[in-house]
Amino acid sequence: MRLIYCWFGGNSKSDIIKNCIESWKRCMPDVEIMEINESNFDIHMNKYVEEAYASKKWAFVSDVARLWALYNYGGIYLDTDVMVYRDLRELFNGCVAFTGFEQPFYPVCAVMGSEAGNEIIKQMLDWYDDKTFEPKEHWWEYQTNTMIMSDILALNGVDRNKFETQQVPNMKIYDKKTMDEYQKHLMLGSWG
């Protein structure tokens, strides 16, 4: 099992991000931590990634990179602004992949886990294959990964109107209360 995070652009990490990563190590000291960046991810894998990278919209690059890493390696993906309180491996209890609801209708993309080769993760990754990334003036103009993920989960049987734990083939989606017992997404908004 590994923890996966993305760090593109080569900037130094803030103290808040360093503290978040330290919380992962405290709660799961025996887990490998894998940074996905330009050295181990193909920023030319599709037009969307190329254009997001050229626009220096690192979070949109990471939207694809996280799915690629989960599909190819398996593990638990964390945004760098996630503070962890408990061992996230417990969320694999009885499932091959998990995420949770962060707010009504939308899943949390900041924390998700999967065994390698998961079909739903592949569907999410494939969504980007024929898409382009166009820089916008305001963050709210973007189609975010939570919107994309919500649509794909619905196609796989998740009821987006039920804000409770749900199990569908290939993934478990936890309610917000359960997710909050394990982690807190600080939502630093570095993607806007």
Coordinates of N, CA and C in Angstrom, one line a residue:
M1 N 0.9 -1.2 0.0 CA 0.0 0.0 0.0 C 0.9 1.2 0.0
R2 N 0.5 2.2 -0.7 CA 1.2 3.5 -0.8 C 0.3 4.7 -0.7
L3 N 0.8 5.8 -0.3 CA 0.1 7.1 -0.3 C 0.6 7.8 -1.5
I4 N -0.3 8.4 -2.3 CA 0.1 9.1 -3.5 C -0.3 10.6 -3.4
Y5 N 0.6 11.5 -3.8 CA 0.2 12.9 -3.9 C 0.8 13.4 -5.2
C6 N 0.3 14.5 -5.7 CA 0.9 15.2 -6.9 C 1.6 16.5 -6.5
W7 N 2.7 16.7 -7.1 CA 3.4 18.0 -6.9 C 4.0 18.4 -8.2
F8 N 3.3 19.3 -9.0 CA 3.9 19.8 -10.3 C 4.3 21.2 -10.2
G9 N 5.2 21.6 -11.0 CA 5.7 23.0 -11.1 C 6.9 23.3 -10.3
G10 N 7.3 22.4 -9.4 CA 8.6 22.5 -8.8 C 8.7 23.6 -7.7
N11 N 7.6 24.2 -7.3 CA 7.6 25.2 -6.2 C 7.9 24.5 -4.9
S12 N 8.4 25.2 -3.9 CA 8.6 24.6 -2.6 C 7.2 24.5 -1.9
K13 N 7.2 23.5 -1.0 CA 5.9 23.3 -0.3 C 5.8 24.2 0.9
S14 N 4.6 24.7 1.2 CA 4.4 25.6 2.3 C 4.4 24.8 3.6
D15 N 4.5 25.5 4.7 CA 4.5 24.9 6.0 C 3.2 24.1 6.3
I16 N 2.1 24.6 5.8 CA 0.8 23.9 6.0 C 0.9 22.6 5.3
I17 N 1.3 22.6 4.0 CA 1.4 21.3 3.3 C 2.4 20.4 3.9
K18 N 3.5 20.9 4.4 CA 4.5 20.0 5.1 C 3.8 19.4 6.3
N19 N 3.0 20.2 7.1 CA 2.3 19.6 8.3 C 1.3 18.6 7.9
C20 N 0.6 18.8 6.8 CA -0.3 17.8 6.3 C 0.4 16.5 6.0
I21 N 1.5 16.5 5.3 CA 2.3 15.3 4.9 C 2.8 14.7 6.2
E22 N 3.2 15.4 7.2 CA 3.6 14.8 8.4 C 2.5 14.1 9.1
S23 N 1.3 14.6 9.0 CA 0.1 13.9 9.6 C -0.1 12.5 9.0
W24 N 0.2 12.4 7.7 CA 0.1 11.1 7.0 C 1.1 10.2 7.6
K25 N 2.3 10.6 7.8 CA 3.4 9.8 8.3 C 3.1 9.4 9.8
R26 N 2.5 10.2 10.5 CA 2.1 9.9 11.9 C 1.0 8.8 12.0
C27 N 0.1 8.9 11.1 CA -1.1 8.0 11.2 C -0.8 6.7 10.4
M28 N 0.2 6.7 9.5 CA 0.5 5.5 8.7 C 2.0 5.4 8.5
P29 N 2.8 5.3 9.6 CA 4.3 5.4 9.5 C 4.9 4.3 8.6
D30 N 4.2 3.2 8.4 CA 4.8 2.1 7.6 C 4.5 2.2 6.1
V31 N 3.8 3.2 5.7 CA 3.3 3.3 4.3 C 4.3 4.1 3.5
E32 N 4.6 3.6 2.3 CA 5.4 4.3 1.3 C 4.6 5.6 0.8
I33 N 5.3 6.7 0.7 CA 4.7 7.9 0.1 C 5.3 8.2 -1.2
M34 N 4.5 8.3 -2.2 CA 4.9 8.4 -3.6 C 4.5 9.8 -4.2
E35 N 5.4 10.6 -4.5 CA 5.1 11.9 -5.2 C 5.1 11.7 -6.7
I36 N 3.9 12.1 -7.3 CA 3.8 12.1 -8.7 C 4.2 13.6 -9.2
N37 N 5.1 13.6 -10.1 CA 5.5 14.9 -10.7 C 6.0 14.7 -12.1
E38 N 6.7 15.8 -12.6 CA 7.2 15.7 -14.0 C 8.1 14.6 -14.3
S39 N 8.8 14.1 -13.3 CA 9.8 13.1 -13.5 C 9.3 11.7 -13.6
N40 N 8.0 11.4 -13.2 CA 7.5 10.1 -13.2 C 6.0 10.0 -13.8
F41 N 5.6 11.2 -14.4 CA 4.3 11.2 -15.1 C 4.5 11.9 -16.4
D42 N 3.8 11.4 -17.4 CA 3.9 11.9 -18.8 C 3.0 13.1 -19.0
I43 N 3.6 14.3 -18.9 CA 2.7 15.5 -19.1 C 2.2 15.7 -20.5
H44 N 2.6 14.8 -21.4 CA 2.1 14.8 -22.8 C 1.1 13.6 -23.0
M45 N 0.6 13.0 -22.0 CA -0.2 11.8 -22.1 C -1.5 12.1 -22.9
N46 N -2.0 13.3 -22.8 CA -3.2 13.8 -23.7 C -3.2 15.3 -23.8
K47 N -4.0 15.8 -24.6 CA -4.1 17.2 -24.8 C -4.5 18.0 -23.5
Y48 N -5.4 17.4 -22.8 CA -5.9 18.1 -21.6 C -4.7 18.3 -20.6
V49 N -3.9 17.3 -20.4 CA -2.8 17.4 -19.5 C -1.7 18.4 -20.0
E50 N -1.4 18.3 -21.3 CA -0.5 19.2 -21.9 C -0.9 20.6 -21.8
E51 N -2.1 20.9 -22.0 CA -2.6 22.3 -22.0 C -2.7 22.8 -20.6
A52 N -3.2 22.0 -19.6 CA -3.2 22.4 -18.2 C -1.8 22.7 -17.7
Y53 N -0.9 21.8 -18.1 CA 0.5 22.0 -17.7 C 1.1 23.3 -18.3
A54 N 0.9 23.5 -19.6 CA 1.4 24.7 -20.2 C 0.8 26.0 -19.6
S55 N -0.4 25.9 -19.0 CA -1.1 27.0 -18.4 C -0.7 27.1 -16.9
K56 N 0.1 26.2 -16.4 CA 0.6 26.2 -15.0 C -0.6 26.0 -14.1
K57 N -1.6 25.3 -14.5 CA -2.7 24.9 -13.7 C -2.5 23.5 -13.1
W58 N -1.6 23.5 -12.1 CA -1.1 22.2 -11.6 C -2.2 21.3 -11.0
A59 N -3.2 21.9 -10.4 CA -4.2 21.0 -9.8 C -5.0 20.3 -10.9
F60 N -5.2 20.9 -12.1 CA -5.9 20.2 -13.2 C -5.0 19.1 -13.8
V61 N -3.7 19.3 -13.8 CA -2.8 18.3 -14.2 C -2.9 17.1 -13.2
S62 N -3.0 17.5 -11.9 CA -3.1 16.4 -10.9 C -4.4 15.7 -10.9
D63 N -5.5 16.3 -11.5 CA -6.7 15.6 -11.6 C -6.5 14.3 -12.5
V64 N -5.7 14.4 -13.5 CA -5.5 13.3 -14.3 C -4.4 12.4 -13.7
A65 N -3.3 13.0 -13.2 CA -2.2 12.2 -12.7 C -2.6 11.4 -11.5
R66 N -3.5 11.8 -10.6 CA -4.0 11.0 -9.5 C -4.7 9.8 -10.0
L67 N -5.5 9.9 -11.0 CA -6.3 8.8 -11.5 C -5.3 7.8 -12.2
W68 N -4.4 8.3 -13.0 CA -3.4 7.5 -13.6 C -2.6 6.7 -12.6
A69 N -2.2 7.4 -11.5 CA -1.4 6.7 -10.5 C -2.2 5.6 -9.8
L70 N -3.5 5.9 -9.4 CA -4.3 5.0 -8.7 C -4.6 3.8 -9.7
Y71 N -4.8 4.0 -10.9 CA -5.1 2.9 -11.8 C -3.9 2.1 -12.1
N72 N -2.7 2.7 -12.2 CA -1.5 1.9 -12.5 C -0.9 1.3 -11.3
Y73 N -0.9 2.0 -10.2 CA -0.2 1.5 -9.0 C -1.1 1.1 -7.8
G74 N -2.2 1.7 -7.7 CA -3.1 1.4 -6.6 C -2.5 2.2 -5.4
G75 N -3.4 2.4 -4.4 CA -3.0 3.1 -3.2 C -4.0 4.1 -2.7
I76 N -3.6 5.0 -2.0 CA -4.5 6.1 -1.5 C -4.0 7.4 -1.9
Y77 N -4.8 8.1 -2.7 CA -4.4 9.5 -3.2 C -4.9 10.5 -2.1
L78 N -4.0 11.5 -1.9 CA -4.3 12.6 -1.0 C -3.9 13.9 -1.7
D79 N -4.8 14.9 -1.6 CA -4.4 16.3 -2.0 C -3.4 16.7 -0.9
T80 N -2.5 17.6 -1.2 CA -1.5 18.0 -0.3 C -2.0 18.8 0.9
D81 N -3.2 19.3 0.8 CA -3.9 20.0 1.9 C -4.9 19.2 2.7
V82 N -4.6 17.9 2.8 CA -5.4 17.0 3.6 C -4.7 16.7 4.9
M83 N -5.3 17.0 6.0 CA -4.8 16.6 7.3 C -5.4 15.2 7.7
V84 N -4.6 14.3 8.1 CA -5.1 12.9 8.4 C -5.1 12.7 9.9
Y85 N -6.2 12.1 10.4 CA -6.3 11.8 11.8 C -6.2 10.3 12.1
R86 N -6.6 9.5 11.2 CA -6.6 8.0 11.4 C -6.1 7.3 10.2
D87 N -5.7 6.0 10.3 CA -5.2 5.2 9.3 C -6.3 5.0 8.2
L88 N -6.0 5.6 7.0 CA -7.0 5.6 5.9 C -7.1 4.2 5.3
R89 N -6.2 3.3 5.6 CA -6.3 2.0 5.0 C -7.6 1.3 5.5
E90 N -8.1 1.7 6.7 CA -9.3 1.1 7.3 C -10.5 1.4 6.3
L91 N -10.4 2.4 5.5 CA -11.5 2.6 4.6 C -11.7 1.6 3.4
F92 N -10.7 0.8 3.3 CA -10.7 -0.3 2.3 C -11.6 -1.5 2.8
N93 N -12.1 -1.4 4.0 CA -12.9 -2.4 4.6 C -14.0 -2.9 3.7
G94 N -13.8 -4.1 3.1 CA -14.9 -4.7 2.3 C -15.1 -4.1 0.9
C95 N -14.1 -3.4 0.5 CA -14.2 -2.8 -0.9 C -12.8 -2.7 -1.6
V96 N -12.8 -2.5 -2.9 CA -11.6 -2.5 -3.6 C -11.2 -1.0 -4.0
A97 N -12.1 -0.1 -3.7 CA -11.8 1.3 -3.9 C -12.8 2.1 -3.1
F98 N -12.4 3.3 -2.7 CA -13.3 4.2 -1.9 C -13.0 5.7 -2.2
T99 N -14.1 6.4 -1.9 CA -14.0 7.9 -1.8 C -15.1 8.2 -0.9
G100 N -15.5 9.5 -0.8 CA -16.5 9.9 0.1 C -17.3 11.1 -0.4
F101 N -18.3 11.5 0.2 CA -19.0 12.7 -0.1 C -18.4 13.9 0.7
E102 N -18.1 14.9 0.0 CA -17.5 16.1 0.6 C -18.6 17.1 0.8
Q103 N -19.6 17.1 0.0 CA -20.8 18.0 0.0 C -21.9 17.3 -0.7
P104 N -23.1 17.6 -0.5 CA -24.2 17.0 -1.3 C -24.0 17.0 -2.8
F105 N -24.2 15.9 -3.4 CA -24.1 15.7 -4.8 C -22.7 15.4 -5.3
Y106 N -21.7 15.9 -4.6 CA -20.3 15.8 -5.1 C -19.4 14.9 -4.2
P107 N -18.7 14.0 -4.8 CA -17.7 13.2 -4.0 C -16.4 14.1 -3.7
V108 N -15.7 13.6 -2.8 CA -14.4 14.2 -2.4 C -13.4 13.6 -3.4
C109 N -12.6 14.4 -4.0 CA -11.5 13.9 -4.9 C -10.2 14.1 -4.2
A110 N -10.2 14.8 -3.1 CA -9.0 15.0 -2.3 C -8.5 13.8 -1.6
V111 N -9.4 12.8 -1.4 CA -9.0 11.6 -0.7 C -9.7 10.4 -1.4
M112 N -9.0 9.6 -2.0 CA -9.6 8.4 -2.7 C -8.6 7.3 -2.7
G113 N -9.1 6.1 -2.6 CA -8.2 4.9 -2.6 C -8.7 3.9 -3.6
S114 N -7.8 3.1 -4.1 CA -8.1 2.1 -5.1 C -7.0 1.0 -5.2
E115 N -7.5 -0.2 -5.5 CA -6.5 -1.2 -5.9 C -6.2 -0.8 -7.4
A116 N -5.0 -1.3 -7.9 CA -4.6 -1.0 -9.3 C -5.6 -1.7 -10.2
G117 N -5.9 -1.1 -11.3 CA -6.7 -1.6 -12.3 C -8.2 -1.5 -12.1
N118 N -8.6 -0.6 -11.2 CA -10.1 -0.5 -10.9 C -10.8 0.1 -12.1
E119 N -12.0 -0.5 -12.4 CA -12.7 -0.1 -13.6 C -13.3 1.3 -13.5
I120 N -13.8 1.7 -12.3 CA -14.4 3.1 -12.2 C -13.3 4.1 -12.3
I121 N -12.1 3.9 -11.7 CA -11.0 4.8 -11.8 C -10.6 4.9 -13.3
K122 N -10.6 3.8 -14.0 CA -10.3 3.8 -15.5 C -11.3 4.7 -16.3
Q123 N -12.6 4.5 -15.9 CA -13.6 5.4 -16.6 C -13.3 6.9 -16.4
M124 N -13.0 7.2 -15.1 CA -12.7 8.6 -14.8 C -11.4 9.1 -15.6
L125 N -10.4 8.2 -15.6 CA -9.2 8.6 -16.4 C -9.5 8.7 -17.9
D126 N -10.2 7.8 -18.4 CA -10.6 7.8 -19.8 C -11.4 9.1 -20.2
W127 N -12.1 9.6 -19.3 CA -12.9 10.8 -19.6 C -12.0 11.9 -20.2
Y128 N -10.8 12.0 -19.8 CA -9.9 13.1 -20.2 C -9.3 12.9 -21.6
D129 N -9.4 11.7 -22.1 CA -8.6 11.3 -23.3 C -8.9 12.2 -24.5
D130 N -10.2 12.6 -24.7 CA -10.5 13.4 -25.9 C -10.9 14.9 -25.5
K131 N -10.5 15.3 -24.3 CA -10.8 16.6 -23.8 C -9.6 17.6 -24.0
T132 N -9.9 18.9 -24.1 CA -8.9 19.9 -24.1 C -9.1 20.7 -22.8
F133 N -8.0 21.4 -22.4 CA -8.0 22.3 -21.3 C -7.9 23.7 -21.8
E134 N -8.9 24.5 -21.4 CA -8.9 25.9 -21.8 C -8.8 26.8 -20.6
P135 N -7.8 27.6 -20.5 CA -7.7 28.5 -19.3 C -8.9 29.4 -19.2
K136 N -9.4 29.6 -18.0 CA -10.5 30.4 -17.7 C -10.1 31.6 -16.8
E137 N -10.9 32.6 -16.8 CA -10.6 33.8 -16.0 C -10.9 33.5 -14.5
H138 N -12.0 32.8 -14.3 CA -12.4 32.6 -12.9 C -12.5 31.1 -12.6
W139 N -12.2 30.7 -11.4 CA -12.2 29.2 -11.0 C -13.5 28.6 -11.2
W140 N -14.6 29.3 -11.0 CA -15.9 28.7 -11.1 C -16.4 28.4 -12.6
E141 N -15.5 28.8 -13.5 CA -15.9 28.5 -14.9 C -15.4 27.1 -15.4
Y142 N -14.5 26.5 -14.5 CA -14.0 25.2 -14.9 C -14.9 24.0 -14.6
Q143 N -14.9 23.0 -15.4 CA -15.6 21.7 -15.0 C -14.6 21.0 -14.1
T144 N -14.9 20.9 -12.9 CA -13.9 20.4 -11.9 C -14.0 18.8 -11.9
N145 N -13.0 18.3 -11.3 CA -13.0 16.8 -11.2 C -14.1 16.3 -10.3
T146 N -14.6 17.0 -9.4 CA -15.7 16.5 -8.6 C -17.0 16.4 -9.4
M147 N -17.2 17.3 -10.4 CA -18.3 17.2 -11.3 C -18.2 16.0 -12.2
I148 N -17.0 15.8 -12.7 CA -16.7 14.7 -13.6 C -16.9 13.4 -12.9
M149 N -16.3 13.3 -11.7 CA -16.4 12.1 -10.9 C -17.9 11.8 -10.5
S150 N -18.6 12.8 -10.1 CA -20.0 12.7 -9.7 C -20.8 12.0 -10.9
D151 N -20.6 12.5 -12.1 CA -21.3 12.0 -13.2 C -21.0 10.5 -13.5
I152 N -19.7 10.2 -13.4 CA -19.3 8.8 -13.6 C -19.8 7.9 -12.5
L153 N -19.7 8.3 -11.3 CA -20.2 7.5 -10.2 C -21.7 7.3 -10.3
A154 N -22.5 8.3 -10.8 CA -23.9 8.1 -11.1 C -24.2 7.1 -12.1
L155 N -23.3 7.1 -13.2 CA -23.5 6.0 -14.2 C -23.2 4.6 -13.7
N156 N -22.5 4.5 -12.6 CA -22.1 3.3 -12.0 C -23.1 2.9 -10.8
G157 N -24.1 3.7 -10.6 CA -25.2 3.3 -9.7 C -25.2 4.1 -8.4
V158 N -24.4 5.1 -8.2 CA -24.4 5.9 -7.0 C -25.5 6.9 -7.1
D159 N -26.3 7.0 -6.1 CA -27.4 8.0 -6.0 C -26.8 9.3 -5.4
R160 N -26.6 10.3 -6.2 CA -26.0 11.5 -5.7 C -26.8 12.3 -4.8
N161 N -28.1 12.0 -4.7 CA -29.0 12.7 -3.8 C -29.1 12.1 -2.4
K162 N -28.5 10.9 -2.3 CA -28.4 10.2 -1.0 C -27.0 10.5 -0.4
F163 N -27.0 11.4 0.6 CA -25.7 11.8 1.2 C -25.3 10.8 2.3
E164 N -25.2 9.6 2.0 CA -24.9 8.5 2.9 C -24.0 7.5 2.3
T165 N -23.4 6.6 3.1 CA -22.5 5.6 2.5 C -23.2 4.7 1.5
Q166 N -22.6 4.5 0.4 CA -23.1 3.7 -0.7 C -22.1 2.7 -1.2
Q167 N -22.5 1.5 -1.5 CA -21.5 0.6 -2.1 C -22.1 0.2 -3.5
V168 N -21.2 0.4 -4.5 CA -21.5 -0.1 -5.9 C -20.4 -1.0 -6.3
P169 N -20.6 -1.8 -7.4 CA -19.5 -2.6 -7.8 C -18.3 -1.8 -8.1
N170 N -17.2 -2.2 -7.5 CA -15.9 -1.6 -7.7 C -15.6 -0.3 -6.9
M171 N -16.5 0.1 -6.0 CA -16.2 1.3 -5.2 C -17.2 1.5 -4.1
K172 N -16.7 2.0 -3.0 CA -17.6 2.4 -1.8 C -17.4 3.9 -1.7
I173 N -18.6 4.6 -1.5 CA -18.6 6.0 -1.3 C -19.1 6.3 0.1
Y174 N -18.2 6.8 1.0 CA -18.5 7.0 2.4 C -19.3 8.3 2.6
D175 N -20.1 8.3 3.6 CA -20.8 9.6 4.0 C -19.8 10.6 4.6
K176 N -20.1 11.8 4.6 CA -19.2 12.9 5.0 C -18.8 12.7 6.5
K177 N -19.7 12.3 7.3 CA -19.3 12.1 8.8 C -18.2 11.0 8.9
T178 N -18.3 9.9 8.2 CA -17.3 8.9 8.2 C -15.9 9.5 7.7
M179 N -16.0 10.1 6.6 CA -14.7 10.7 6.0 C -14.1 11.7 7.0
D180 N -14.9 12.5 7.7 CA -14.4 13.5 8.6 C -13.7 12.9 9.8
E181 N -14.1 11.7 10.1 CA -13.4 11.0 11.3 C -11.9 10.6 10.9
Y182 N -11.6 10.6 9.6 CA -10.3 10.1 9.2 C -9.4 11.3 8.7
Q183 N -10.0 12.3 8.2 CA -9.3 13.4 7.6 C -10.0 14.7 7.5
K184 N -9.3 15.8 7.2 CA -9.9 17.1 7.0 C -9.2 17.7 5.8
H185 N -10.0 18.0 4.8 CA -9.5 18.7 3.6 C -9.5 20.2 3.9
L186 N -8.4 20.8 4.0 CA -8.3 22.2 4.3 C -8.7 23.1 3.2
M187 N -8.8 22.6 2.0 CA -9.3 23.4 0.9 C -8.6 24.7 0.7
L188 N -7.2 24.6 0.5 CA -6.4 25.8 0.4 C -6.7 26.5 -1.0
G189 N -7.3 25.8 -1.9 CA -7.7 26.4 -3.2 C -6.5 26.7 -4.1
S190 N -5.5 25.9 -4.1 CA -4.3 26.2 -4.9 C -4.6 26.1 -6.4
W191 N -5.8 25.5 -6.7 CA -6.1 25.2 -8.1 C -6.7 26.4 -8.9
G192 N -7.2 27.4 -8.2 CA -8.0 28.4 -8.8 C -7.2 29.4 -9.6

